[in-house]
Short mmCIF file of C-alpha atoms in Angstrom, two decimals:
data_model
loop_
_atom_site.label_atom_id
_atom_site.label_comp_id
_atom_site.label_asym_id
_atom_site.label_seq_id
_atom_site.Cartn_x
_atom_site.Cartn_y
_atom_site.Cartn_z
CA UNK R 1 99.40 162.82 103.09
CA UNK R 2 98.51 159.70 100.99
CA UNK R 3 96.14 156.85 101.17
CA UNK R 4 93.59 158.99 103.71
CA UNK R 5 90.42 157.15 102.47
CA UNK R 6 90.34 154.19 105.69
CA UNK R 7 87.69 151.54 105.99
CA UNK R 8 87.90 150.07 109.51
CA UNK R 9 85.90 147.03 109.78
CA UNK R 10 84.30 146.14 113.56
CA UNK R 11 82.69 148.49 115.84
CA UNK R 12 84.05 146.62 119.56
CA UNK R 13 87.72 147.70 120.71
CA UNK R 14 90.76 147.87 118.32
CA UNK R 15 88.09 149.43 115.73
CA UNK R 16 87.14 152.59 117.55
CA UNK R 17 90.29 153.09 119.17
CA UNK R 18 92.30 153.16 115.96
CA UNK R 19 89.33 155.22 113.60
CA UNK R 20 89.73 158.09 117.30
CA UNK R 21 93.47 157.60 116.17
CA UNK R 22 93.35 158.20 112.43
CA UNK R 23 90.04 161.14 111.96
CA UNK R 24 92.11 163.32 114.66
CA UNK R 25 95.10 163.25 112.31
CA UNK R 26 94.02 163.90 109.03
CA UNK R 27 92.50 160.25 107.63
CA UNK R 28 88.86 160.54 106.11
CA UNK R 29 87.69 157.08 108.25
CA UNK R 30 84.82 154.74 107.79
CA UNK R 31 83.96 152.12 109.93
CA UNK R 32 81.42 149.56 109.32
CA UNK R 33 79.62 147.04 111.79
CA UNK R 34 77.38 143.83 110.93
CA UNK R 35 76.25 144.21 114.47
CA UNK R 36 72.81 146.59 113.71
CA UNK R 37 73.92 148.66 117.35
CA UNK R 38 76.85 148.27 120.05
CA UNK R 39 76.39 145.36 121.87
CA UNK R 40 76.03 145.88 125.49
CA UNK R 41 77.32 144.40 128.70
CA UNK R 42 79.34 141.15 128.04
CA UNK R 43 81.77 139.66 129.84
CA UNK R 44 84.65 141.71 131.46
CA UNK R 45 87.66 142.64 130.07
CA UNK R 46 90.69 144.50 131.55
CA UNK R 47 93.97 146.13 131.38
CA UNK R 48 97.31 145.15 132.71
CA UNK R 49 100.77 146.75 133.85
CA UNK R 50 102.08 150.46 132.78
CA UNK R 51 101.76 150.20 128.93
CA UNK R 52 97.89 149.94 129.05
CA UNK R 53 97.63 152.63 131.46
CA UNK R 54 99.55 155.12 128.90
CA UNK R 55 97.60 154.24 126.13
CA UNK R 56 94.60 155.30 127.30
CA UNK R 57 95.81 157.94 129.13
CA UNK R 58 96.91 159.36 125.79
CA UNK R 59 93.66 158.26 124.13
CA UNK R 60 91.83 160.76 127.07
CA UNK R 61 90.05 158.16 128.48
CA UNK R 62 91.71 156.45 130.99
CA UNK R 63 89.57 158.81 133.53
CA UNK R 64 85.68 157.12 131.99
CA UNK R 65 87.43 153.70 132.17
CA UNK R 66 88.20 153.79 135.83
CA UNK R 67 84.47 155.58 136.41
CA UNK R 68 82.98 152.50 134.68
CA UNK R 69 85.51 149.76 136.14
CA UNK R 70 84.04 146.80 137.68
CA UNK R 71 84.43 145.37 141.37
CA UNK R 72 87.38 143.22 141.87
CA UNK R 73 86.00 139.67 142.02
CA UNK R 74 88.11 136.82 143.90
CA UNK R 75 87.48 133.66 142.57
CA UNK R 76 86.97 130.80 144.95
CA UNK R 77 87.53 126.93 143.64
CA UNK R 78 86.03 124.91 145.86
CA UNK R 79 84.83 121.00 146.11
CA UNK R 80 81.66 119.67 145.48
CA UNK R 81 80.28 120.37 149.28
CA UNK R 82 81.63 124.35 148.70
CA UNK R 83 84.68 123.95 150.56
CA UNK R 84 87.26 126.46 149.22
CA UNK R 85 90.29 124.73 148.16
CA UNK R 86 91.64 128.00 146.86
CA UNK R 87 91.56 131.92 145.91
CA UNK R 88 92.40 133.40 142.87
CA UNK R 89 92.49 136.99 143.16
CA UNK R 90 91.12 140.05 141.50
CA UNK R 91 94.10 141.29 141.34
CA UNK R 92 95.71 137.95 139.02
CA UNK R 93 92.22 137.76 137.12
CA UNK R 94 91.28 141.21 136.39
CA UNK R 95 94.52 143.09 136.15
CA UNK R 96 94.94 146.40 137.39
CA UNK R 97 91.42 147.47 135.62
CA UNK R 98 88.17 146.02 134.47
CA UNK R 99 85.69 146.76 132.93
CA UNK R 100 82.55 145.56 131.18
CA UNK R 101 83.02 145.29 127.14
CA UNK R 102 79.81 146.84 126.36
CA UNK R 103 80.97 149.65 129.11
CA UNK R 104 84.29 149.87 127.26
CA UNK R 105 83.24 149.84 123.55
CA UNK R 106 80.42 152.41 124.71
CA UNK R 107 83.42 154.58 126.00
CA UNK R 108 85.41 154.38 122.38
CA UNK R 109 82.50 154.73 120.16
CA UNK R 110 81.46 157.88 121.70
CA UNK R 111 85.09 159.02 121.98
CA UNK R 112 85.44 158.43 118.40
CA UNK R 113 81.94 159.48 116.72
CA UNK R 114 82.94 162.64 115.89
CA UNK R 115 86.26 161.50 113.90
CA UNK R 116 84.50 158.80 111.92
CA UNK R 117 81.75 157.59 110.42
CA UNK R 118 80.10 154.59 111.47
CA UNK R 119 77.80 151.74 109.64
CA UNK R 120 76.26 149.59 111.36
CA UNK R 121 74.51 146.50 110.19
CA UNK R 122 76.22 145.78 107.32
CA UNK R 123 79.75 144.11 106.33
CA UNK R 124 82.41 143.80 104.12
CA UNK R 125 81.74 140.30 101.98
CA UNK R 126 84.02 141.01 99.09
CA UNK R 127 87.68 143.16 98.83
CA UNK R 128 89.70 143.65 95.00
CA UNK R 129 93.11 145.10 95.68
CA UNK R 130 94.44 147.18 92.83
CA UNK R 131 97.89 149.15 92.26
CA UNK R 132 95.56 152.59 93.97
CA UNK R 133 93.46 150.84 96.51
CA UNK R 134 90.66 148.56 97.24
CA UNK R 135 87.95 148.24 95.98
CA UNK R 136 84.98 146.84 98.89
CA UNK R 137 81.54 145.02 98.21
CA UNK R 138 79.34 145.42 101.24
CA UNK R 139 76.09 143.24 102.05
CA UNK R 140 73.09 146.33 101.81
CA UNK R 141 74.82 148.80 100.29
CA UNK R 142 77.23 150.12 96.98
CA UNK R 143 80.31 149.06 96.28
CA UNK R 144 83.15 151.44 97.23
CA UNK R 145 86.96 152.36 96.77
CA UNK R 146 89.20 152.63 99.91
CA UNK R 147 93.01 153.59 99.96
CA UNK R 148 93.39 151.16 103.28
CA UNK R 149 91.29 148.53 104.56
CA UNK R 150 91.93 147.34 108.62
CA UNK R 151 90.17 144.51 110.05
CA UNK R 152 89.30 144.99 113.14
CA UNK R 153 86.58 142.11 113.14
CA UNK R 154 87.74 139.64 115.56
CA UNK R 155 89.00 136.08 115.85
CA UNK R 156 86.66 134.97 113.18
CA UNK R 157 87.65 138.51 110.90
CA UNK R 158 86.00 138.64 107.57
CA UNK R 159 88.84 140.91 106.23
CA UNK R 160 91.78 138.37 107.46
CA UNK R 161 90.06 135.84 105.35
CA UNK R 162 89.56 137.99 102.76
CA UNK R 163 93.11 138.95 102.41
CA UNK R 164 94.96 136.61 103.97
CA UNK R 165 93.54 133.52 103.90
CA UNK R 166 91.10 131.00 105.60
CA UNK R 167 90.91 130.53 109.43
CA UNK R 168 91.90 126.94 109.53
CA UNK R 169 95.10 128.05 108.01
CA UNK R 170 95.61 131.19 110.30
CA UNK R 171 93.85 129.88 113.82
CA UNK R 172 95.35 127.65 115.92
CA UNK R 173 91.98 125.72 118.19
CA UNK R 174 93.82 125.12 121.43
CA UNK R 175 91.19 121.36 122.42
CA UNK R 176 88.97 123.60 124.56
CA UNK R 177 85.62 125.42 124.08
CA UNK R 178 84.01 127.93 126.61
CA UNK R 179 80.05 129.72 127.23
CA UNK R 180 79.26 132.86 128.46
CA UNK R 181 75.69 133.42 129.41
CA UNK R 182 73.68 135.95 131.38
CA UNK R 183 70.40 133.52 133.46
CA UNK R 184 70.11 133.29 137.29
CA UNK R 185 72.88 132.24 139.01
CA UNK R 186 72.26 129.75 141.48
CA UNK R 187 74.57 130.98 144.84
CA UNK R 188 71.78 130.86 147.61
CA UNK R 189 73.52 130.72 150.82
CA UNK R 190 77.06 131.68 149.75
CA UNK R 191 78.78 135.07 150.34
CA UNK R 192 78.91 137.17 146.90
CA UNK R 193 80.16 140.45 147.92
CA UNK R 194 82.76 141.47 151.05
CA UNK R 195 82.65 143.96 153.52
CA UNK R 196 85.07 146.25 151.10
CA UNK R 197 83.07 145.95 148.07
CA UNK R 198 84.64 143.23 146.29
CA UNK R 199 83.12 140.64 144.35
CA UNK R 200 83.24 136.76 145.06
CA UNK R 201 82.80 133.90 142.26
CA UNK R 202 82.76 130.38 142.77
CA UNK R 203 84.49 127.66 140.60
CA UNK R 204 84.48 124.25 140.25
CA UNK R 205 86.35 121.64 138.64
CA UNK R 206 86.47 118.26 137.30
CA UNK R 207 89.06 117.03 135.25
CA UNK R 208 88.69 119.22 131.87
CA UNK R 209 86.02 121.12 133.12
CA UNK R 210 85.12 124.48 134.85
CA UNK R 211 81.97 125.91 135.68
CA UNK R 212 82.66 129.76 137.61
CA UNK R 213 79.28 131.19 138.81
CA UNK R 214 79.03 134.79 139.37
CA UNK R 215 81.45 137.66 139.57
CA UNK R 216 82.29 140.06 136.70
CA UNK R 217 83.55 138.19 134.00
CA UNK R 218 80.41 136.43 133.40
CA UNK R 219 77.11 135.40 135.30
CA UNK R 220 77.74 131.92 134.13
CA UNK R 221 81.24 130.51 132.74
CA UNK R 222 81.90 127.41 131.47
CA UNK R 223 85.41 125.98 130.31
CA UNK R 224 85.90 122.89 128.83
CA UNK R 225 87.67 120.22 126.71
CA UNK R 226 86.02 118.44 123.83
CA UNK R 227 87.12 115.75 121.51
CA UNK R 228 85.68 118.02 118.47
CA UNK R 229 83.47 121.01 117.79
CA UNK R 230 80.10 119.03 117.66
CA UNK R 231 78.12 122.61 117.02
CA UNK R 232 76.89 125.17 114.47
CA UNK R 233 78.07 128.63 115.36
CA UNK R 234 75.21 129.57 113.67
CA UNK R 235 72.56 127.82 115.71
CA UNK R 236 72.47 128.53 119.35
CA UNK R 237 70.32 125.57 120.27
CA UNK R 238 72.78 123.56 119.06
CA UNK R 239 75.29 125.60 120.70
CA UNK R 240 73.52 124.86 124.31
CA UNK R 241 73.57 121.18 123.37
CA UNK R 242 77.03 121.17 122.97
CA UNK R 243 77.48 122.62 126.23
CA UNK R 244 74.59 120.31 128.50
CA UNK R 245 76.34 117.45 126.71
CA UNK R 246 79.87 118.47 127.83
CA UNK R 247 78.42 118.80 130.99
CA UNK R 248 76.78 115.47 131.49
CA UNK R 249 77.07 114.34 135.28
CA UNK R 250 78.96 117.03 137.10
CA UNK R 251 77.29 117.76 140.72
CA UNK R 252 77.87 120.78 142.34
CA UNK R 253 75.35 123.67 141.50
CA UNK R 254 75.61 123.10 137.93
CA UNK R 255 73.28 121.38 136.95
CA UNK R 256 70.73 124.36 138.27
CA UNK R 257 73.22 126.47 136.28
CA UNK R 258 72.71 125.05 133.33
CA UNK R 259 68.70 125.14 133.60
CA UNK R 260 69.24 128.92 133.95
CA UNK R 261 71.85 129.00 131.13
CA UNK R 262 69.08 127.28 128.66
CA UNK R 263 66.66 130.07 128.95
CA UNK R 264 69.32 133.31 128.76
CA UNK R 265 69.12 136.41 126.40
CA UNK R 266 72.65 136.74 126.74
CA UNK R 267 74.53 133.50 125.35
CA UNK R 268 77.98 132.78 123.67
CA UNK R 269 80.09 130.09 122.81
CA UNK R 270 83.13 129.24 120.76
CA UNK R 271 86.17 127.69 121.26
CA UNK R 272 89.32 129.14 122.67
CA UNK R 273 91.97 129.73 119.79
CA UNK R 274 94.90 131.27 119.18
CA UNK R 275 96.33 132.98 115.74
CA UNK R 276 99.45 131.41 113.92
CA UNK R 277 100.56 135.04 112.68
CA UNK R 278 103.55 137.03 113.47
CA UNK R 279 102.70 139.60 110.43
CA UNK R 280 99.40 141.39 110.36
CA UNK R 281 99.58 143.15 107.17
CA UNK R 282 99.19 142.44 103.42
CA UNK R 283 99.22 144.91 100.62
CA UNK R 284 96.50 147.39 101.50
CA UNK R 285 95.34 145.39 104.08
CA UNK R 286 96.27 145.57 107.94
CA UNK R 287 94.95 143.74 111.19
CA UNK R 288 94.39 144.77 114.65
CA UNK R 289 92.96 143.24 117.69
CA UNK R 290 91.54 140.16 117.49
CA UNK R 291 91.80 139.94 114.00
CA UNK R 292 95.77 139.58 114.04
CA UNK R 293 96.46 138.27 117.47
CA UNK R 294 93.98 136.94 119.57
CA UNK R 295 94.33 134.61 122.04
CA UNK R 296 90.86 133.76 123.46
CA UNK R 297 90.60 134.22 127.83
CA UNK R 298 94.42 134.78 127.37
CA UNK R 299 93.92 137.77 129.52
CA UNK R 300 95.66 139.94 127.12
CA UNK R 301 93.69 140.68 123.99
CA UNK R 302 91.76 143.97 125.06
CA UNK R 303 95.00 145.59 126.26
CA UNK R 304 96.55 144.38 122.98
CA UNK R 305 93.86 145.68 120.80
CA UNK R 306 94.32 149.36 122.05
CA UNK R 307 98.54 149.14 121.68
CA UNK R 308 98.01 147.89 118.19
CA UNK R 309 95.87 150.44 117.35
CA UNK R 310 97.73 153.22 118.65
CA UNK R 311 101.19 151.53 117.02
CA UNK R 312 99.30 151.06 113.46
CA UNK R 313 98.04 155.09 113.55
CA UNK R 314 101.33 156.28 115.11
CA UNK R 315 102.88 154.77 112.24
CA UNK R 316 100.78 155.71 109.33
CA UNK R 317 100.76 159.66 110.69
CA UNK R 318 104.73 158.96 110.85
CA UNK R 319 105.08 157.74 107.37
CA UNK R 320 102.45 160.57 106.35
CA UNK R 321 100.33 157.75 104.96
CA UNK R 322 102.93 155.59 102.82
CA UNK R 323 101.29 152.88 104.05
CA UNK R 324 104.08 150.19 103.03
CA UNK R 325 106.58 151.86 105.39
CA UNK R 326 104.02 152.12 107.87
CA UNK R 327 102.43 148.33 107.63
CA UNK R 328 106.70 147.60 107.92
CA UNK R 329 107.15 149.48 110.96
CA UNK R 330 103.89 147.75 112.53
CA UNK R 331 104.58 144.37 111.77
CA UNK R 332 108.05 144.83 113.51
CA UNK R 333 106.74 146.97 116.03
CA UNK R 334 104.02 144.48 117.20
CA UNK R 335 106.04 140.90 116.89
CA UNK R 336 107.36 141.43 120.94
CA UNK R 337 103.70 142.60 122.02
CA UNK R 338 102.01 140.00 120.57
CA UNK R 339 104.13 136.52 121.44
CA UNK R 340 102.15 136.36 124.25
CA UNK R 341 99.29 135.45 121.62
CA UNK R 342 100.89 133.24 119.82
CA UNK R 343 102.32 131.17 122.63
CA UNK R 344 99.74 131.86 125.39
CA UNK R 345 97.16 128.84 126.47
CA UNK R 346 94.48 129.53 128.98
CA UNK R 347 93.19 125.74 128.83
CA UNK R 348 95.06 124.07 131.08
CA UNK R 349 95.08 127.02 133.38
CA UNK R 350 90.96 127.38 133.88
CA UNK R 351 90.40 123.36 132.48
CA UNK R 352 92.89 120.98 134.03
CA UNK R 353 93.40 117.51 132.32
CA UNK R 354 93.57 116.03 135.34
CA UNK R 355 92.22 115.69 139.58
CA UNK R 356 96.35 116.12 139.79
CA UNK R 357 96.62 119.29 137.88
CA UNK R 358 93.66 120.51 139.24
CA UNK R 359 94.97 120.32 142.98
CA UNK R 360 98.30 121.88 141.38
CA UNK R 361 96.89 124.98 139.81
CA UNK R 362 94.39 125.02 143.47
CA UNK R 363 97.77 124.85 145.32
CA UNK R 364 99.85 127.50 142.90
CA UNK R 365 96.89 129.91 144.49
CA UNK R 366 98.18 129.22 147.90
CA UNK R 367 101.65 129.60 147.79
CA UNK R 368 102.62 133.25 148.29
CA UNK R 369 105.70 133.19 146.15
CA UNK R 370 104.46 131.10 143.11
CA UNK R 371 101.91 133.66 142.91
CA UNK R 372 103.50 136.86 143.10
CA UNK R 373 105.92 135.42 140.46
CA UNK R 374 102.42 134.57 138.15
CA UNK R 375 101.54 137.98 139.04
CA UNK R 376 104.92 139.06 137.87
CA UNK R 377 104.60 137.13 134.54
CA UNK R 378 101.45 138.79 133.73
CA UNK R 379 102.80 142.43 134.34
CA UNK R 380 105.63 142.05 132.40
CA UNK R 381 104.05 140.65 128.90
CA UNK R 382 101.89 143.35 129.02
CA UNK R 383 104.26 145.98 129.40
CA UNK R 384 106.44 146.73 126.78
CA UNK R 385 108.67 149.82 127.48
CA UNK R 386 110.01 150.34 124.27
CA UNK R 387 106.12 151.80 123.13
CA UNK R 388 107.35 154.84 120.77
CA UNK R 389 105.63 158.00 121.80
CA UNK R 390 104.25 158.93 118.11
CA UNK R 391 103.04 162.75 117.51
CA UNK R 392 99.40 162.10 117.33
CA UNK R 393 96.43 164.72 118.48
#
């Protein structure tokens, strides 16, 4: 084996999975958080059609995931006097498993804690690649030489700016922004759960804007278009400004939504984007997750995460750690997998442009067939049945 010294930066999905990966099969594996702790709850995430369901089945923890998997939640759209206009399913939204993030990266790290070792609170804020490896600055602590770095840090990854470039060259901003945010949630007098145990949100729409209350994915959800990012990521006030702003005018129950949203522990926004990349590695340096090919509410990026992570160790146990044969084999191994990133738009789907579009998407809902063909569209990007079946412990 060469190059066995791995720095995996981000603690969330794609990290874990791929430092359980690499300790079980002979890589010495460091992986370093700026988070100080794992970040709980957080909106849900899920999996989708038969390659998701063998990864983690050959990960071992396919079993914790479905103990921990959330209600399905049907989304109703309805008008501004709650008349449904439309159901989206559980089955179309959350795939054939959900699950909370902070239930799922909870599941990974302690899958994983014993084949790595993990820093958290700190990050990676400088990288020097030489002809043996790579040398890392961190924020709190000495410097350090790596034979491989991965980012594993997200849409806005440190490491792929690092390495590759900026993320105005590298993300694509798709024209629409979205909040997440914990608060009460202000249903009184609608139904929120069914006899069997599912879940029921409630959206509503205006032309380039959706407000979903309740269900899984998020307490409160907001979708929406803006002209331009008028917001520091760094200041949440500012953040919530952008977002009562955006809002400005809409009925329905948001307006008592929004009240709840400006007093919540548990706030996030950002815009949805999309990554211009069909190669994730450079030199030393790989991506996974996130990182290399995120689409933001595409529906596919947690299911992605854990391929790519089992593709990049497969290969780099294959290649016995020659890591340019491996980074090779991933980049070609993961261009299929991931056009679904780099083409994918959930804007118009959750934000329609227009009252027209909005009664189109409502009446795609309806229609048996043209949903059990979306449902068939979904299945099949996530499956890709050409997954090699690597010799990994």
């Amino acid at each position: 084996m060469t190059n066995t010294t791995v720095l995996i930066s981000g603690a969330s999905i794609a990290g874990p999975a791929l430092a359980r990966w690499l300790g079980r099969n002979g890589f010495d594996v460091t992986v370093v958080e700026k988070a100080p702790r794992l970040r709980p709850g957080g909106q849900a995430v899920d999996f989708k059609g038969r390659t998701h369901r063998d990864v983690l089945t050959r990960m071992g923890v396919l079993t914790d995931v479905q103990a921990a998997q959330t209600a399905r939640t049907d989304w109703r759209m309805v008008d501004a006097h709650d008349r449904v206009s439309a159901v989206v399913p559980g089955e179309f939204i959350g795939g054939d498993l959900e699950i909370l993030r902070g239930d799922l990266t909870g599941i990974l790290h302690r899958d994983s804690i014993g084949d790595a070792e993990y820093i958290f609170g700190d990050e990676i804020v400088a990288m020097t690649e030489t002809a043996t490896g790579v040398d890392v600055a961190f924020a709190g602590r000495a410097a350090r030489r790596f034979d491989l770095v991965i980012g594993a840090d997200g849409v806005h990854s440190a490491v792929r700016r690092l390495a590759f470039g900026s993320e105005e060259d590298l993300v694509e901003p798709l024209g629409c922004y979205y909040a997440v945010a914990s608060g009460e949630v202000p249903l009184g007098g609608l139904e929120t759960r069914l006899p069997d145990g599912r879940a029921v949100a409630y959206g509503y729409s205006t032309p380039g804007r959706l407000a979903l209350l309740g269900g899984q994915k998020a307490p409160n959800l907001f979708v929406f278009r803006a002209e331009r990012p008028d917001y520091d990521r760094r200041d949440t006030s500012s953040q919530r400004r952008f977002l009562t702003d955006a809002y400005a005018g809409v009925g329905w129950r948001v307006p008592e939504a929004l009240e709840a949203v400006a007093t919540a522990s548990d706030f996030y926004l950002d815009a949805l984007t999309r990554t211009r990349m069909s190669t994730f590695t450079r030199g030393r340096t790989a991506l996974v997750g996130d990182a290399g090919y995120a689409n933001t509410l595409g529906g596919f990026g947690t299911g992605l995460a854990i391929v790519g992570a089992y593709v990049l160790a497969g290969e780099l146990v294959a290649a016995r750690g020659d890591h340019e044969t491996a980074f090779a084999a991933y980049d070609r191994r993961m261009r299929k997998p991931t056009r679904v990133a780099r083409t994918g738009d959930a804007g118009p789907f959750l934000a329609p442009t227009s009252t027209w579009r909005i009664r189109m998407r409502d009446w795609s809902f309806r229609n048996a067939l043209m949903y059990r063909t979306m449902l068939w569209i979904t299945d099949a990007f996530a499956t890709d049945a050409g997954l090699p079946a690597y010799d990994l412990r």
